[in-house]
Amino acid sequence: NSFSCIVLPLFEGSANKIDTEYGIRNGSVFLNITGFKEEKQQEVIWLKNSSRLAKGKGSDVKYYKAGKKYELFPNGTLKINRLVEEDSGNYKVTVYNVTGQLQVEENFILSVQGESPSMSLQP
């Protein structure tokens, strides 16, 4: 007698899900990974329009753009500072486990809009 067994990996993220985030010019925005379970040996990679922005594994983080534009947190969240219209676009995050297997893949669309209205108080 012989039998077959099919093993299907279960991922917490969904490649088909696209989150739309909005940011204000000159402000900051946080792109959060839903369902992320932080483990020390996970590798997190953020891309914008297929170009690498940041890669992190534990406390070791590498940024591919100069300056303090991006900040990668231990939970995989990407913070984008000093937003400009050129920051609008498609972002993708992938999370791999210690053996290199894909755990989470999530896509975002960021739309940067005009500056926030300033408040002025009249005496």
JSON list of C-alpha atoms in Angstrom, two decimals:
[
{"chain": "A", "resi": 1, "resn": "ASN", "atom": "CA", "xyz": [0.00, 0.00, 0.00]},
{"chain": "A", "resi": 2, "resn": "SER", "atom": "CA", "xyz": [1.16, 3.49, -0.79]},
{"chain": "A", "resi": 3, "resn": "PHE", "atom": "CA", "xyz": [-0.31, 6.85, -0.14]},
{"chain": "A", "resi": 4, "resn": "SER", "atom": "CA", "xyz": [0.36, 10.46, -1.09]},
{"chain": "A", "resi": 5, "resn": "CYS", "atom": "CA", "xyz": [0.45, 13.42, 1.20]},
{"chain": "A", "resi": 6, "resn": "ILE", "atom": "CA", "xyz": [0.17, 17.00, 0.00]},
{"chain": "A", "resi": 7, "resn": "VAL", "atom": "CA", "xyz": [1.45, 19.66, 2.37]},
{"chain": "A", "resi": 8, "resn": "LEU", "atom": "CA", "xyz": [0.19, 23.17, 1.77]},
{"chain": "A", "resi": 9, "resn": "PRO", "atom": "CA", "xyz": [1.98, 25.98, 3.62]},
{"chain": "A", "resi": 10, "resn": "LEU", "atom": "CA", "xyz": [-0.27, 28.47, 5.35]},
{"chain": "A", "resi": 11, "resn": "PHE", "atom": "CA", "xyz": [0.75, 32.12, 5.27]},
{"chain": "A", "resi": 12, "resn": "GLU", "atom": "CA", "xyz": [-0.67, 34.86, 7.39]},
{"chain": "A", "resi": 13, "resn": "GLY", "atom": "CA", "xyz": [-0.31, 37.48, 4.68]},
{"chain": "A", "resi": 14, "resn": "SER", "atom": "CA", "xyz": [-2.06, 37.64, 1.36]},
{"chain": "A", "resi": 15, "resn": "ALA", "atom": "CA", "xyz": [-0.38, 38.55, -1.90]},
{"chain": "A", "resi": 16, "resn": "ASN", "atom": "CA", "xyz": [-3.74, 39.62, -3.35]},
{"chain": "A", "resi": 17, "resn": "LYS", "atom": "CA", "xyz": [-4.52, 42.15, -0.65]},
{"chain": "A", "resi": 18, "resn": "ILE", "atom": "CA", "xyz": [-3.53, 45.74, -1.40]},
{"chain": "A", "resi": 19, "resn": "ASP", "atom": "CA", "xyz": [-3.78, 48.37, 1.33]},
{"chain": "A", "resi": 20, "resn": "THR", "atom": "CA", "xyz": [-4.10, 52.02, 0.35]},
{"chain": "A", "resi": 21, "resn": "GLU", "atom": "CA", "xyz": [-2.40, 54.48, 2.68]},
{"chain": "A", "resi": 22, "resn": "TYR", "atom": "CA", "xyz": [-2.53, 58.26, 2.54]},
{"chain": "A", "resi": 23, "resn": "GLY", "atom": "CA", "xyz": [0.15, 60.69, 3.66]},
{"chain": "A", "resi": 24, "resn": "ILE", "atom": "CA", "xyz": [0.46, 64.47, 3.87]},
{"chain": "A", "resi": 25, "resn": "ARG", "atom": "CA", "xyz": [3.35, 66.23, 2.12]},
{"chain": "A", "resi": 26, "resn": "ASN", "atom": "CA", "xyz": [6.20, 66.98, 4.58]},
{"chain": "A", "resi": 27, "resn": "GLY", "atom": "CA", "xyz": [4.65, 64.56, 7.10]},
{"chain": "A", "resi": 28, "resn": "SER", "atom": "CA", "xyz": [5.35, 60.91, 7.90]},
{"chain": "A", "resi": 29, "resn": "VAL", "atom": "CA", "xyz": [3.49, 57.68, 7.28]},
{"chain": "A", "resi": 30, "resn": "PHE", "atom": "CA", "xyz": [3.74, 54.20, 8.79]},
{"chain": "A", "resi": 31, "resn": "LEU", "atom": "CA", "xyz": [3.25, 51.10, 6.63]},
{"chain": "A", "resi": 32, "resn": "ASN", "atom": "CA", "xyz": [2.29, 48.29, 9.02]},
{"chain": "A", "resi": 33, "resn": "ILE", "atom": "CA", "xyz": [2.33, 44.57, 8.30]},
{"chain": "A", "resi": 34, "resn": "THR", "atom": "CA", "xyz": [-0.94, 42.96, 9.37]},
{"chain": "A", "resi": 35, "resn": "GLY", "atom": "CA", "xyz": [-0.66, 39.72, 11.32]},
{"chain": "A", "resi": 36, "resn": "PHE", "atom": "CA", "xyz": [3.11, 40.03, 11.72]},
{"chain": "A", "resi": 37, "resn": "LYS", "atom": "CA", "xyz": [4.53, 37.76, 14.39]},
{"chain": "A", "resi": 38, "resn": "GLU", "atom": "CA", "xyz": [7.96, 39.04, 15.38]},
{"chain": "A", "resi": 39, "resn": "GLU", "atom": "CA", "xyz": [10.70, 36.42, 15.50]},
{"chain": "A", "resi": 40, "resn": "LYS", "atom": "CA", "xyz": [14.39, 37.16, 15.88]},
{"chain": "A", "resi": 41, "resn": "GLN", "atom": "CA", "xyz": [15.60, 35.47, 12.70]},
{"chain": "A", "resi": 42, "resn": "GLN", "atom": "CA", "xyz": [12.98, 36.75, 10.27]},
{"chain": "A", "resi": 43, "resn": "GLU", "atom": "CA", "xyz": [14.15, 38.80, 7.31]},
{"chain": "A", "resi": 44, "resn": "VAL", "atom": "CA", "xyz": [11.97, 41.74, 6.27]},
{"chain": "A", "resi": 45, "resn": "ILE", "atom": "CA", "xyz": [12.45, 43.38, 2.85]},
{"chain": "A", "resi": 46, "resn": "TRP", "atom": "CA", "xyz": [10.65, 46.55, 1.71]},
{"chain": "A", "resi": 47, "resn": "LEU", "atom": "CA", "xyz": [10.45, 47.55, -1.97]},
{"chain": "A", "resi": 48, "resn": "LYS", "atom": "CA", "xyz": [9.04, 50.57, -3.76]},
{"chain": "A", "resi": 49, "resn": "ASN", "atom": "CA", "xyz": [8.20, 49.98, -7.42]},
{"chain": "A", "resi": 50, "resn": "SER", "atom": "CA", "xyz": [10.58, 46.94, -7.34]},
{"chain": "A", "resi": 51, "resn": "SER", "atom": "CA", "xyz": [13.53, 48.95, -5.88]},
{"chain": "A", "resi": 52, "resn": "ARG", "atom": "CA", "xyz": [14.83, 47.93, -2.46]},
{"chain": "A", "resi": 53, "resn": "LEU", "atom": "CA", "xyz": [14.33, 50.47, 0.31]},
{"chain": "A", "resi": 54, "resn": "ALA", "atom": "CA", "xyz": [15.27, 48.57, 3.45]},
{"chain": "A", "resi": 55, "resn": "LYS", "atom": "CA", "xyz": [16.14, 45.09, 4.65]},
{"chain": "A", "resi": 56, "resn": "GLY", "atom": "CA", "xyz": [16.14, 44.01, 8.26]},
{"chain": "A", "resi": 57, "resn": "LYS", "atom": "CA", "xyz": [16.97, 40.88, 10.19]},
{"chain": "A", "resi": 58, "resn": "GLY", "atom": "CA", "xyz": [16.69, 41.31, 13.93]},
{"chain": "A", "resi": 59, "resn": "SER", "atom": "CA", "xyz": [18.50, 44.50, 14.92]},
{"chain": "A", "resi": 60, "resn": "ASP", "atom": "CA", "xyz": [20.60, 44.47, 11.71]},
{"chain": "A", "resi": 61, "resn": "VAL", "atom": "CA", "xyz": [19.01, 46.90, 9.24]},
{"chain": "A", "resi": 62, "resn": "LYS", "atom": "CA", "xyz": [20.32, 48.04, 5.86]},
{"chain": "A", "resi": 63, "resn": "TYR", "atom": "CA", "xyz": [18.90, 51.06, 4.04]},
{"chain": "A", "resi": 64, "resn": "TYR", "atom": "CA", "xyz": [19.32, 51.45, 0.29]},
{"chain": "A", "resi": 65, "resn": "LYS", "atom": "CA", "xyz": [18.61, 55.20, 0.19]},
{"chain": "A", "resi": 66, "resn": "ALA", "atom": "CA", "xyz": [20.73, 57.89, 1.84]},
{"chain": "A", "resi": 67, "resn": "GLY", "atom": "CA", "xyz": [19.55, 60.05, 4.71]},
{"chain": "A", "resi": 68, "resn": "LYS", "atom": "CA", "xyz": [16.89, 59.46, 7.32]},
{"chain": "A", "resi": 69, "resn": "LYS", "atom": "CA", "xyz": [14.05, 59.04, 4.84]},
{"chain": "A", "resi": 70, "resn": "TYR", "atom": "CA", "xyz": [13.13, 55.52, 5.94]},
{"chain": "A", "resi": 71, "resn": "GLU", "atom": "CA", "xyz": [13.02, 53.80, 9.31]},
{"chain": "A", "resi": 72, "resn": "LEU", "atom": "CA", "xyz": [12.44, 50.05, 9.75]},
{"chain": "A", "resi": 73, "resn": "PHE", "atom": "CA", "xyz": [11.10, 48.91, 13.11]},
{"chain": "A", "resi": 74, "resn": "PRO", "atom": "CA", "xyz": [11.60, 45.45, 14.70]},
{"chain": "A", "resi": 75, "resn": "ASN", "atom": "CA", "xyz": [7.94, 44.59, 14.01]},
{"chain": "A", "resi": 76, "resn": "GLY", "atom": "CA", "xyz": [8.50, 45.14, 10.27]},
{"chain": "A", "resi": 77, "resn": "THR", "atom": "CA", "xyz": [6.76, 48.54, 10.10]},
{"chain": "A", "resi": 78, "resn": "LEU", "atom": "CA", "xyz": [8.30, 50.97, 7.62]},
{"chain": "A", "resi": 79, "resn": "LYS", "atom": "CA", "xyz": [8.18, 54.68, 8.49]},
{"chain": "A", "resi": 80, "resn": "ILE", "atom": "CA", "xyz": [8.63, 57.13, 5.63]},
{"chain": "A", "resi": 81, "resn": "ASN", "atom": "CA", "xyz": [9.64, 60.65, 6.69]},
{"chain": "A", "resi": 82, "resn": "ARG", "atom": "CA", "xyz": [9.44, 64.04, 4.95]},
{"chain": "A", "resi": 83, "resn": "LEU", "atom": "CA", "xyz": [6.87, 62.86, 2.41]},
{"chain": "A", "resi": 84, "resn": "VAL", "atom": "CA", "xyz": [6.91, 64.30, -1.10]},
{"chain": "A", "resi": 85, "resn": "GLU", "atom": "CA", "xyz": [4.70, 63.48, -4.08]},
{"chain": "A", "resi": 86, "resn": "GLU", "atom": "CA", "xyz": [7.44, 61.22, -5.49]},
{"chain": "A", "resi": 87, "resn": "ASP", "atom": "CA", "xyz": [6.94, 58.91, -2.49]},
{"chain": "A", "resi": 88, "resn": "SER", "atom": "CA", "xyz": [3.53, 57.96, -3.91]},
{"chain": "A", "resi": 89, "resn": "GLY", "atom": "CA", "xyz": [3.54, 54.55, -5.53]},
{"chain": "A", "resi": 90, "resn": "ASN", "atom": "CA", "xyz": [3.47, 50.81, -4.96]},
{"chain": "A", "resi": 91, "resn": "TYR", "atom": "CA", "xyz": [5.20, 49.35, -1.91]},
{"chain": "A", "resi": 92, "resn": "LYS", "atom": "CA", "xyz": [5.72, 45.68, -1.16]},
{"chain": "A", "resi": 93, "resn": "VAL", "atom": "CA", "xyz": [6.96, 43.94, 1.95]},
{"chain": "A", "resi": 94, "resn": "THR", "atom": "CA", "xyz": [8.10, 40.33, 2.16]},
{"chain": "A", "resi": 95, "resn": "VAL", "atom": "CA", "xyz": [8.94, 38.47, 5.36]},
{"chain": "A", "resi": 96, "resn": "TYR", "atom": "CA", "xyz": [11.02, 35.29, 5.30]},
{"chain": "A", "resi": 97, "resn": "ASN", "atom": "CA", "xyz": [11.62, 32.85, 8.14]},
{"chain": "A", "resi": 98, "resn": "VAL", "atom": "CA", "xyz": [14.99, 31.51, 9.25]},
{"chain": "A", "resi": 99, "resn": "THR", "atom": "CA", "xyz": [14.95, 28.81, 6.53]},
{"chain": "A", "resi": 100, "resn": "GLY", "atom": "CA", "xyz": [14.19, 31.36, 3.80]},
{"chain": "A", "resi": 101, "resn": "GLN", "atom": "CA", "xyz": [10.54, 30.44, 3.33]},
{"chain": "A", "resi": 102, "resn": "LEU", "atom": "CA", "xyz": [8.11, 33.23, 2.53]},
{"chain": "A", "resi": 103, "resn": "GLN", "atom": "CA", "xyz": [5.92, 33.95, 5.56]},
{"chain": "A", "resi": 104, "resn": "VAL", "atom": "CA", "xyz": [4.15, 37.20, 4.66]},
{"chain": "A", "resi": 105, "resn": "GLU", "atom": "CA", "xyz": [3.82, 39.23, 1.48]},
{"chain": "A", "resi": 106, "resn": "GLU", "atom": "CA", "xyz": [1.81, 42.43, 1.51]},
{"chain": "A", "resi": 107, "resn": "ASN", "atom": "CA", "xyz": [1.28, 45.22, -1.00]},
{"chain": "A", "resi": 108, "resn": "PHE", "atom": "CA", "xyz": [0.52, 48.88, -0.35]},
{"chain": "A", "resi": 109, "resn": "ILE", "atom": "CA", "xyz": [-0.36, 51.88, -2.47]},
{"chain": "A", "resi": 110, "resn": "LEU", "atom": "CA", "xyz": [0.81, 55.15, -0.95]},
{"chain": "A", "resi": 111, "resn": "SER", "atom": "CA", "xyz": [-0.82, 58.39, -2.03]},
{"chain": "A", "resi": 112, "resn": "VAL", "atom": "CA", "xyz": [0.89, 61.58, -0.86]},
{"chain": "A", "resi": 113, "resn": "GLN", "atom": "CA", "xyz": [-1.36, 64.61, -0.88]},
{"chain": "A", "resi": 114, "resn": "GLY", "atom": "CA", "xyz": [-0.96, 68.34, -0.32]},
{"chain": "A", "resi": 115, "resn": "GLU", "atom": "CA", "xyz": [0.19, 69.85, 2.94]},
{"chain": "A", "resi": 116, "resn": "SER", "atom": "CA", "xyz": [-2.07, 69.73, 5.94]},
{"chain": "A", "resi": 117, "resn": "PRO", "atom": "CA", "xyz": [-4.05, 72.89, 6.46]},
{"chain": "A", "resi": 118, "resn": "SER", "atom": "CA", "xyz": [-2.45, 75.19, 8.99]},
{"chain": "A", "resi": 119, "resn": "MET", "atom": "CA", "xyz": [-4.57, 76.61, 11.72]},
{"chain": "A", "resi": 120, "resn": "SER", "atom": "CA", "xyz": [-4.44, 80.29, 12.50]},
{"chain": "A", "resi": 121, "resn": "LEU", "atom": "CA", "xyz": [-6.22, 81.78, 15.43]},
{"chain": "A", "resi": 122, "resn": "GLN", "atom": "CA", "xyz": [-7.60, 85.25, 15.08]},
{"chain": "A", "resi": 123, "resn": "PRO", "atom": "CA", "xyz": [-7.40, 87.45, 18.21]}
]
